[in-house]
GROMACS .gro file of C-alpha atoms in nm:
model
  421
    1MET     CA    1  41.885   9.770  16.738
    2ASN     CA    2  41.713   9.991  16.993
    3ASN     CA    3  41.364  10.008  16.937
    4THR     CA    4  41.230  10.172  17.250
    5ILE     CA    5  41.117  10.526  17.266
    6LYS     CA    6  41.289  10.700  17.555
    7ILE     CA    7  41.239  11.043  17.729
    8GLN     CA    8  41.495  11.265  17.854
    9ASN     CA    9  41.489  11.615  17.994
   10GLY     CA   10  41.112  11.624  17.887
   11LYS     CA   11  41.190  11.538  17.529
   12LEU     CA   12  41.125  11.235  17.333
   13ILE     CA   13  41.400  11.036  17.199
   14VAL     CA   14  41.241  10.848  16.906
   15PRO     CA   15  41.447  10.569  16.700
   16ASP     CA   16  41.391  10.515  16.338
   17GLN     CA   17  41.199  10.194  16.401
   18PRO     CA   18  40.998  10.235  16.731
   19VAL     CA   19  40.795   9.936  16.857
   20ILE     CA   20  40.436  10.061  16.894
   21PRO     CA   21  40.216   9.849  17.124
   22PHE     CA   22  39.846   9.828  17.008
   23ILE     CA   23  39.510   9.710  17.175
   24GLU     CA   24  39.288   9.569  16.876
   25GLY     CA   25  38.994   9.641  17.084
   26ASP     CA   26  38.622   9.503  17.107
   27GLY     CA   27  38.371   9.488  16.855
   28ILE     CA   28  38.474   9.694  16.535
   29GLY     CA   29  38.821   9.738  16.672
   30LYS     CA   30  38.933   9.419  16.484
   31ASP     CA   31  38.792   9.573  16.177
   32ILE     CA   32  38.970   9.907  16.187
   33SER     CA   33  39.290   9.829  16.355
   34ILE     CA   34  39.499   9.671  16.058
   35PRO     CA   35  39.330   9.908  15.807
   36SER     CA   36  39.456  10.207  16.035
   37GLN     CA   37  39.814  10.066  16.050
   38ARG     CA   38  39.840  10.009  15.686
   39VAL     CA   39  39.760  10.382  15.630
   40LEU     CA   40  40.013  10.492  15.865
   41ASN     CA   41  40.275  10.242  15.740
   42ALA     CA   42  40.218  10.388  15.402
   43ALA     CA   43  40.272  10.757  15.489
   44VAL     CA   44  40.572  10.671  15.684
   45GLU     CA   45  40.710  10.495  15.375
   46LYS     CA   46  40.629  10.753  15.157
   47SER     CA   47  40.763  11.029  15.383
   48TYR     CA   48  41.093  10.851  15.482
   49GLY     CA   49  41.156  10.564  15.237
   50GLY     CA   50  41.278  10.245  15.454
   51LYS     CA   51  41.469  10.477  15.689
   52ARG     CA   52  41.177  10.477  15.946
   53LYS     CA   53  40.928  10.211  16.025
   54LEU     CA   54  40.644  10.157  16.286
   55LEU     CA   55  40.697   9.809  16.468
   56TRP     CA   56  40.347   9.710  16.566
   57LYS     CA   57  40.319   9.495  16.874
   58GLU     CA   58  39.977   9.361  16.973
   59VAL     CA   59  39.883   9.359  17.363
   60LEU     CA   60  39.557   9.232  17.508
   61ALA     CA   61  39.274   9.435  17.675
   62GLY     CA   62  38.902   9.380  17.675
   63GLU     CA   63  38.711   9.065  17.565
   64LYS     CA   64  39.013   8.912  17.362
   65ALA     CA   65  39.224   8.949  17.685
   66PHE     CA   66  38.974   8.780  17.908
   67GLN     CA   67  38.922   8.502  17.661
   68GLN     CA   68  39.301   8.432  17.644
   69THR     CA   69  39.405   8.509  18.003
   70GLY     CA   70  39.087   8.541  18.208
   71GLU     CA   71  39.165   8.924  18.288
   72ASN     CA   72  39.019   9.222  18.099
   73LEU     CA   73  39.350   9.424  18.155
   74PRO     CA   74  39.657   9.201  18.212
   75ASP     CA   75  39.954   9.342  18.397
   76THR     CA   76  40.169   9.261  18.097
   77THR     CA   77  39.970   9.509  17.892
   78LEU     CA   78  40.051   9.776  18.121
   79ASP     CA   79  40.417   9.676  18.160
   80THR     CA   80  40.440   9.677  17.781
   81PHE     CA   81  40.299  10.039  17.756
   82ARG     CA   82  40.538  10.145  18.029
   83GLU     CA   83  40.837   9.982  17.840
   84TYR     CA   84  40.760  10.139  17.497
   85LEU     CA   85  40.588  10.474  17.615
   86VAL     CA   86  40.366  10.525  17.323
   87GLY     CA   87  40.103  10.324  17.177
   88MET     CA   88  39.755  10.285  17.032
   89LYS     CA   89  39.416  10.130  17.102
   90GLY     CA   90  39.086  10.049  16.936
   91PRO     CA   91  38.755  10.087  17.132
   92LEU     CA   92  38.685   9.883  17.443
   93GLN     CA   93  38.366   9.778  17.569
   94THR     CA   94  38.276   9.843  17.935
   95PRO     CA   95  37.933   9.700  18.082
   96VAL     CA   96  37.691   9.966  18.211
   97GLY     CA   97  37.596   9.936  18.585
   98GLY     CA   98  37.774   9.679  18.770
   99GLY     CA   99  38.069   9.455  18.647
  100ILE     CA  100  38.418   9.566  18.554
  101ARG     CA  101  38.542   9.895  18.565
  102SER     CA  102  38.581  10.104  18.259
  103LEU     CA  103  38.914   9.990  18.108
  104ASN     CA  104  38.943  10.324  17.931
  105VAL     CA  105  38.956  10.485  18.265
  106ALA     CA  106  39.169  10.231  18.425
  107LEU     CA  107  39.432  10.280  18.138
  108ARG     CA  108  39.453  10.667  18.203
  109GLN     CA  109  39.457  10.628  18.578
  110THR     CA  110  39.707  10.356  18.600
  111LEU     CA  111  39.952  10.530  18.367
  112ASP     CA  112  39.862  10.883  18.489
  113LEU     CA  113  39.768  10.995  18.145
  114TYR     CA  114  39.648  11.325  18.269
  115VAL     CA  115  39.572  11.504  17.944
  116CYS     CA  116  39.310  11.382  17.697
  117LEU     CA  117  39.374  11.584  17.389
  118ARG     CA  118  39.107  11.607  17.144
  119PRO     CA  119  39.167  11.819  16.825
  120VAL     CA  120  38.853  11.915  16.649
  121ARG     CA  121  38.870  12.023  16.279
  122TRP     CA  122  38.663  11.998  15.971
  123PHE     CA  123  38.743  11.807  15.641
  124LYS     CA  124  38.619  11.942  15.332
  125GLY     CA  125  38.329  11.745  15.199
  126VAL     CA  126  38.225  11.580  15.525
  127PRO     CA  127  37.839  11.660  15.603
  128SER     CA  128  37.803  11.885  15.898
  129PRO     CA  129  37.500  12.015  16.105
  130ILE     CA  130  37.632  12.364  16.122
  131ARG     CA  131  37.646  12.629  15.848
  132TYR     CA  132  38.016  12.711  15.851
  133PRO     CA  133  38.208  12.398  15.981
  134SER     CA  134  38.514  12.546  15.852
  135MET     CA  135  38.521  12.771  16.130
  136VAL     CA  136  38.569  12.498  16.376
  137ASP     CA  137  38.939  12.439  16.479
  138MET     CA  138  38.969  12.367  16.846
  139HIS     CA  139  39.210  12.177  17.069
  140ILE     CA  140  39.045  12.033  17.371
  141PHE     CA  141  39.275  11.954  17.664
  142ARG     CA  142  39.038  11.742  17.911
  143GLU     CA  143  39.180  11.676  18.251
  144ASN     CA  144  39.191  11.297  18.267
  145THR     CA  145  39.259  11.166  18.619
  146GLU     CA  146  39.028  11.367  18.856
  147ASP     CA  147  38.679  11.490  18.893
  148ILE     CA  148  38.386  11.237  18.935
  149TYR     CA  149  38.595  11.016  18.707
  150ALA     CA  150  38.810  10.938  18.994
  151GLY     CA  151  38.557  10.660  19.081
  152ILE     CA  152  38.515  10.754  19.441
  153GLU     CA  153  38.146  10.658  19.473
  154TYR     CA  154  37.912  10.509  19.739
  155MET     CA  155  37.592  10.328  19.679
  156THR     CA  156  37.303  10.386  19.873
  157GLY     CA  157  37.212  10.112  20.105
  158GLU     CA  158  37.576  10.026  20.191
  159GLU     CA  159  37.746  10.036  20.515
  160ASN     CA  160  38.009  10.277  20.383
  161THR     CA  161  37.757  10.508  20.226
  162LYS     CA  162  37.576  10.539  20.580
  163LYS     CA  163  37.915  10.651  20.746
  164PHE     CA  164  37.986  10.875  20.470
  165SER     CA  165  37.633  11.045  20.497
  166ASP     CA  166  37.652  11.046  20.892
  167PHE     CA  167  37.995  11.209  20.877
  168LEU     CA  168  37.881  11.471  20.630
  169ILE     CA  169  37.555  11.546  20.847
  170ASN     CA  170  37.691  11.497  21.188
  171GLU     CA  171  38.037  11.609  21.166
  172MET     CA  172  38.059  11.854  20.893
  173GLY     CA  173  37.724  12.005  20.935
  174VAL     CA  174  37.582  11.956  20.587
  175GLU     CA  175  37.211  12.017  20.557
  176GLN     CA  176  37.169  12.021  20.187
  177ILE     CA  177  37.118  11.651  20.158
  178ARG     CA  178  36.744  11.616  20.089
  179PHE     CA  179  36.690  11.254  20.108
  180PRO     CA  180  36.999  11.117  20.306
  181GLU     CA  181  36.836  10.770  20.371
  182SER     CA  182  36.812  10.700  19.977
  183THR     CA  183  37.099  10.910  19.846
  184SER     CA  184  37.417  10.780  19.667
  185PHE     CA  185  37.731  10.984  19.677
  186GLY     CA  186  38.038  11.058  19.449
  187VAL     CA  187  38.329  11.283  19.550
  188LYS     CA  188  38.466  11.531  19.308
  189PRO     CA  189  38.840  11.573  19.359
  190ILE     CA  190  38.997  11.870  19.189
  191SER     CA  191  39.377  11.935  19.283
  192LYS     CA  192  39.601  12.240  19.245
  193GLU     CA  193  39.861  12.003  19.104
  194GLY     CA  194  39.627  11.837  18.877
  195SER     CA  195  39.492  12.165  18.747
  196GLU     CA  196  39.811  12.311  18.697
  197ARG     CA  197  39.978  12.045  18.505
  198LEU     CA  198  39.672  12.048  18.270
  199VAL     CA  199  39.660  12.409  18.210
  200ARG     CA  200  40.047  12.427  18.172
  201ALA     CA  201  40.025  12.146  17.887
  202ALA     CA  202  39.727  12.363  17.719
  203ILE     CA  203  39.926  12.700  17.732
  204LYS     CA  204  40.248  12.521  17.618
  205TYR     CA  205  40.075  12.360  17.332
  206ALA     CA  206  39.929  12.704  17.236
  207ILE     CA  207  40.268  12.868  17.241
  208GLU     CA  208  40.426  12.617  17.048
  209ARG     CA  209  40.165  12.620  16.756
  210LYS     CA  210  40.133  12.992  16.766
  211LEU     CA  211  39.751  12.954  16.846
  212PRO     CA  212  39.584  13.267  16.975
  213SER     CA  213  39.399  13.163  17.298
  214VAL     CA  214  39.330  12.918  17.599
  215THR     CA  215  38.970  12.907  17.716
  216ILE     CA  216  38.939  12.778  18.070
  217VAL     CA  217  38.602  12.610  18.062
  218HIS     CA  218  38.420  12.557  18.418
  219LYS     CA  219  38.113  12.578  18.606
  220GLY     CA  220  38.293  12.771  18.895
  221ASN     CA  221  37.976  13.012  18.970
  222ILE     CA  222  37.832  12.699  19.127
  223MET     CA  223  38.114  12.474  19.231
  224LYS     CA  224  38.339  12.754  19.364
  225PHE     CA  225  38.595  12.549  19.556
  226THR     CA  226  38.638  12.277  19.285
  227GLU     CA  227  38.579  12.421  18.933
  228GLY     CA  228  38.609  12.768  19.051
  229ALA     CA  229  38.944  12.673  19.204
  230PHE     CA  230  39.050  12.514  18.866
  231LYS     CA  231  38.983  12.847  18.696
  232ASN     CA  232  39.184  13.050  18.958
  233TRP     CA  233  39.491  12.815  18.954
  234GLY     CA  234  39.477  12.818  18.576
  235TYR     CA  235  39.498  13.208  18.567
  236ASP     CA  236  39.758  13.190  18.857
  237LEU     CA  237  39.987  12.956  18.668
  238ALA     CA  238  39.956  13.174  18.318
  239GLU     CA  239  40.042  13.487  18.507
  240ASN     CA  240  40.319  13.342  18.711
  241GLU     CA  241  40.488  13.079  18.468
  242TYR     CA  242  40.413  13.240  18.145
  243SER     CA  243  40.436  13.607  18.219
  244GLY     CA  244  40.538  13.792  17.894
  245GLN     CA  245  40.401  13.498  17.679
  246THR     CA  246  40.026  13.513  17.799
  247PHE     CA  247  39.761  13.780  17.890
  248THR     CA  248  39.476  13.674  18.088
  249TRP     CA  249  39.111  13.828  18.111
  250ARG     CA  250  39.182  13.846  18.487
  251GLN     CA  251  39.462  14.085  18.417
  252TYR     CA  252  39.232  14.283  18.173
  253GLU     CA  253  38.957  14.301  18.443
  254LYS     CA  254  39.228  14.436  18.697
  255ILE     CA  255  39.354  14.703  18.427
  256LYS     CA  256  38.994  14.797  18.355
  257LYS     CA  257  38.913  14.850  18.733
  258GLU     CA  258  39.217  15.051  18.798
  259LYS     CA  259  39.262  15.239  18.495
  260GLY     CA  260  38.951  15.211  18.298
  261GLU     CA  261  38.822  15.034  17.979
  262ILE     CA  262  39.028  15.213  17.742
  263ASP     CA  263  39.359  15.120  17.898
  264ALA     CA  264  39.244  14.767  17.935
  265GLN     CA  265  39.163  14.738  17.565
  266LYS     CA  266  39.515  14.903  17.471
  267ALA     CA  267  39.680  14.637  17.704
  268LEU     CA  268  39.473  14.368  17.529
  269LYS     CA  269  39.570  14.486  17.173
  270LYS     CA  270  39.924  14.525  17.261
  271ALA     CA  271  39.932  14.158  17.379
  272GLU     CA  272  39.763  14.022  17.083
  273HIS     CA  273  39.998  14.215  16.866
  274ALA     CA  274  40.296  14.077  17.046
  275GLY     CA  275  40.167  13.725  16.976
  276ASN     CA  276  40.099  13.656  17.344
  277VAL     CA  277  39.836  13.365  17.423
  278ILE     CA  278  39.507  13.523  17.551
  279VAL     CA  279  39.400  13.304  17.845
  280LYS     CA  280  39.018  13.352  17.918
  281ASP     CA  281  38.738  13.165  18.099
  282VAL     CA  282  38.383  13.080  18.022
  283ILE     CA  283  38.134  12.908  18.210
  284THR     CA  284  38.043  12.563  18.072
  285ASP     CA  285  37.689  12.601  17.953
  286ALA     CA  286  37.771  12.944  17.798
  287PHE     CA  287  38.083  12.765  17.617
  288LEU     CA  288  37.838  12.504  17.470
  289GLN     CA  289  37.635  12.785  17.327
  290GLU     CA  290  37.941  13.005  17.209
  291SER     CA  291  38.107  12.689  17.039
  292LEU     CA  292  37.801  12.669  16.813
  293LEU     CA  293  37.758  13.064  16.757
  294ARG     CA  294  38.117  13.170  16.773
  295PRO     CA  295  38.360  12.873  16.733
  296PHE     CA  296  38.623  13.091  16.590
  297ASP     CA  297  38.665  13.269  16.920
  298HIS     CA  298  38.819  12.973  17.092
  299SER     CA  299  39.129  12.788  16.991
  300VAL     CA  300  39.276  12.563  17.292
  301ILE     CA  301  39.016  12.445  17.549
  302ALA     CA  302  39.139  12.352  17.901
  303THR     CA  303  38.857  12.194  18.123
  304MET     CA  304  38.811  11.936  18.371
  305ASN     CA  305  38.693  11.570  18.308
  306LEU     CA  306  38.329  11.570  18.307
  307ASN     CA  307  38.309  11.896  18.111
  308GLY     CA  308  38.563  11.762  17.876
  309ASP     CA  309  38.359  11.476  17.796
  310TYR     CA  310  38.056  11.670  17.690
  311ILE     CA  311  38.247  11.932  17.518
  312SER     CA  312  38.444  11.673  17.302
  313ASP     CA  313  38.128  11.508  17.166
  314GLN     CA  314  37.944  11.818  17.076
  315LEU     CA  315  38.234  11.961  16.907
  316ALA     CA  316  38.297  11.626  16.728
  317ALA     CA  317  37.928  11.641  16.610
  318MET     CA  318  37.977  11.990  16.468
  319VAL     CA  319  38.250  11.854  16.225
  320GLY     CA  320  38.062  11.534  16.110
  321GLY     CA  321  38.063  11.303  16.429
  322ILE     CA  322  38.274  11.130  16.674
  323GLY     CA  323  38.344  10.847  16.406
  324ILE     CA  324  38.588  11.099  16.249
  325SER     CA  325  38.724  11.245  16.570
  326PRO     CA  326  39.069  11.147  16.698
  327GLY     CA  327  39.192  11.133  17.081
  328ALA     CA  328  39.511  11.102  17.267
  329ASN     CA  329  39.589  11.027  17.637
  330ILE     CA  330  39.913  11.166  17.734
  331ASN     CA  331  40.148  11.230  18.039
  332TYR     CA  332  40.378  11.492  17.910
  333ASN     CA  333  40.623  11.444  18.206
  334SER     CA  334  40.679  11.061  18.169
  335GLY     CA  335  40.622  11.064  17.798
  336TYR     CA  336  40.343  10.791  17.829
  337ALA     CA  337  40.090  10.828  17.560
  338ILE     CA  338  39.802  10.608  17.417
  339PHE     CA  339  39.639  10.732  17.101
  340GLU     CA  340  39.285  10.589  17.058
  341ALA     CA  341  38.954  10.562  16.879
  342THR     CA  342  38.709  10.793  17.046
  343HIS     CA  343  38.388  10.627  16.937
  344GLY     CA  344  38.236  10.285  17.088
  345THR     CA  345  38.270   9.925  16.990
  346ALA     CA  346  37.941   9.920  16.753
  347PRO     CA  347  37.906   9.538  16.802
  348ASN     CA  348  37.626   9.537  16.571
  349ILE     CA  349  37.828   9.639  16.252
  350ALA     CA  350  38.149   9.432  16.379
  351GLY     CA  351  38.274   9.221  16.086
  352THR     CA  352  38.045   9.383  15.825
  353GLY     CA  353  38.293   9.613  15.667
  354LYS     CA  354  38.076   9.916  15.753
  355ALA     CA  355  38.309  10.044  16.034
  356ASN     CA  356  38.473  10.398  15.953
  357PRO     CA  357  38.835  10.371  16.063
  358SER     CA  358  38.899  10.755  16.055
  359SER     CA  359  38.903  10.813  16.421
  360LEU     CA  360  39.181  10.567  16.467
  361ILE     CA  361  39.370  10.664  16.156
  362LEU     CA  362  39.373  11.035  16.265
  363SER     CA  363  39.456  10.937  16.632
  364GLY     CA  364  39.752  10.770  16.451
  365VAL     CA  365  39.818  11.125  16.290
  366MET     CA  366  39.841  11.259  16.648
  367MET     CA  367  40.091  10.975  16.724
  368LEU     CA  368  40.301  11.073  16.430
  369GLU     CA  369  40.300  11.435  16.538
  370TYR     CA  370  40.383  11.322  16.894
  371LEU     CA  371  40.689  11.136  16.768
  372GLY     CA  372  40.802  11.443  16.562
  373TRP     CA  373  40.724  11.269  16.226
  374THR     CA  374  40.527  11.553  16.106
  375GLU     CA  375  40.591  11.478  15.715
  376ALA     CA  376  40.402  11.150  15.750
  377ALA     CA  377  40.120  11.319  15.948
  378GLU     CA  378  40.054  11.567  15.684
  379HIS     CA  379  40.053  11.307  15.412
  380VAL     CA  380  39.776  11.135  15.580
  381LEU     CA  381  39.588  11.462  15.644
  382ASP     CA  382  39.628  11.568  15.286
  383ALA     CA  383  39.514  11.200  15.160
  384MET     CA  384  39.211  11.188  15.387
  385GLU     CA  385  39.098  11.542  15.267
  386HIS     CA  386  39.124  11.427  14.928
  387THR     CA  387  38.936  11.115  14.996
  388PHE     CA  388  38.654  11.276  15.159
  389SER     CA  389  38.642  11.555  14.900
  390LYS     CA  390  38.591  11.276  14.624
  391ARG     CA  391  38.298  11.142  14.837
  392ARG     CA  392  38.446  10.797  14.865
  393VAL     CA  393  38.338  10.705  15.208
  394THR     CA  394  38.234  10.432  15.440
  395SER     CA  395  37.863  10.380  15.520
  396ASP     CA  396  37.801  10.605  15.818
  397LEU     CA  397  37.885  10.918  15.570
  398TYR     CA  398  37.762  10.751  15.249
  399ASP     CA  399  37.392  10.809  15.355
  400MET     CA  400  37.435  11.171  15.437
  401MET     CA  401  37.626  11.242  15.107
  402GLU     CA  402  37.488  11.298  14.773
  403GLY     CA  403  37.663  11.122  14.484
  404ALA     CA  404  37.903  10.939  14.723
  405THR     CA  405  38.068  10.596  14.642
  406LEU     CA  406  38.022  10.345  14.920
  407LEU     CA  407  38.341  10.179  15.039
  408THR     CA  408  38.427   9.910  15.295
  409THR     CA  409  38.641   9.953  15.580
  410SER     CA  410  38.939   9.809  15.397
  411GLU     CA  411  38.872   9.983  15.055
  412PHE     CA  412  38.835  10.300  15.253
  413ALA     CA  413  39.200  10.255  15.376
  414ASP     CA  414  39.319  10.150  15.035
  415GLU     CA  415  39.173  10.464  14.879
  416ILE     CA  416  39.346  10.699  15.148
  417ILE     CA  417  39.675  10.518  15.054
  418ARG     CA  418  39.629  10.566  14.686
  419ASN     CA  419  39.564  10.949  14.780
  420ILE     CA  420  39.907  10.980  14.972
  421HIS     CA  421  40.113  11.199  14.731
   0.00000   0.00000   0.00000
């Protein structure tokens, strides 16, 4: 039996029983991996009987990998993800400061998982710090391979740093380095190709799901040739590749300048009535405010790596926290995709039964959707909503809910499985 997912002409070919590699993860990774798999297995069984099944295959990374192989990210793990295309992972620990490079970043860079997709929605019953969390329904497309996360950095005091500083000052005529003798440097690469494929994925996602808008979030007013270029390349792509399916704010401003605001408003209304995706842009700091005050104005977000990191955590906090927020790292061209818990390893509660598996479960829902198994995905979402509404939750949410029932990690998974109708 062929159990390997393939990609042909940009479309996944998914067997009925695909092998899904998974990294257990560090800290609470061991606590949440198996319960999450049990929930996904139950939803698949409920939806398709015995016809479809997920075949889980553990691969090693992080502390467990180092203990068994002496490496934090063995080549065999990367080879397995390459072979089977789609996998899952728990949280991995990376020391702050020196030491090993972030394993999460290494996976994304090595497999060129250029989209970090983070859908953010509220589940009824989950505590939120904002008044109307039900208005939050956004899909973040964070560029995953460029920006300062490319890892091009030079530490002050090192020989290469002195060479880099001298080149900037003596060869490029840079005068803005205030303290050159004690400065560290980081390089922020933003490419046309990287920007285009990220925005293309965001627009295509919005069109396929009939979502109203794509917001390009950037700091192009200050970083004109990196973040500003990202915005302009995004607009170029929307207008050139998706003409007739999108309408951009740049087109609006052009009509306004040439014909007046009334004609521009008519063009916008006509595009909205036709179901076109409205592509707009917002400065990052303004977006962080708008997402709180007017979340309903934004649907799909396209942004660069660092901005996406900040935005993802703020939006997650608005709907109950990062502990219930899913994430995926995807290359839509090669088909490679790793669905992951978006929170940390929480070693202080590892093995206590306090961990909330929701982030990994919901990332599994994204995986089911990616595979085209939407019936199973909907079963899990419905069951989780029912579980939250009954206030039967793990310790992180228990303390914030009146009249809640405290469940362990495993009991919470059992409750979701019972609620799969």
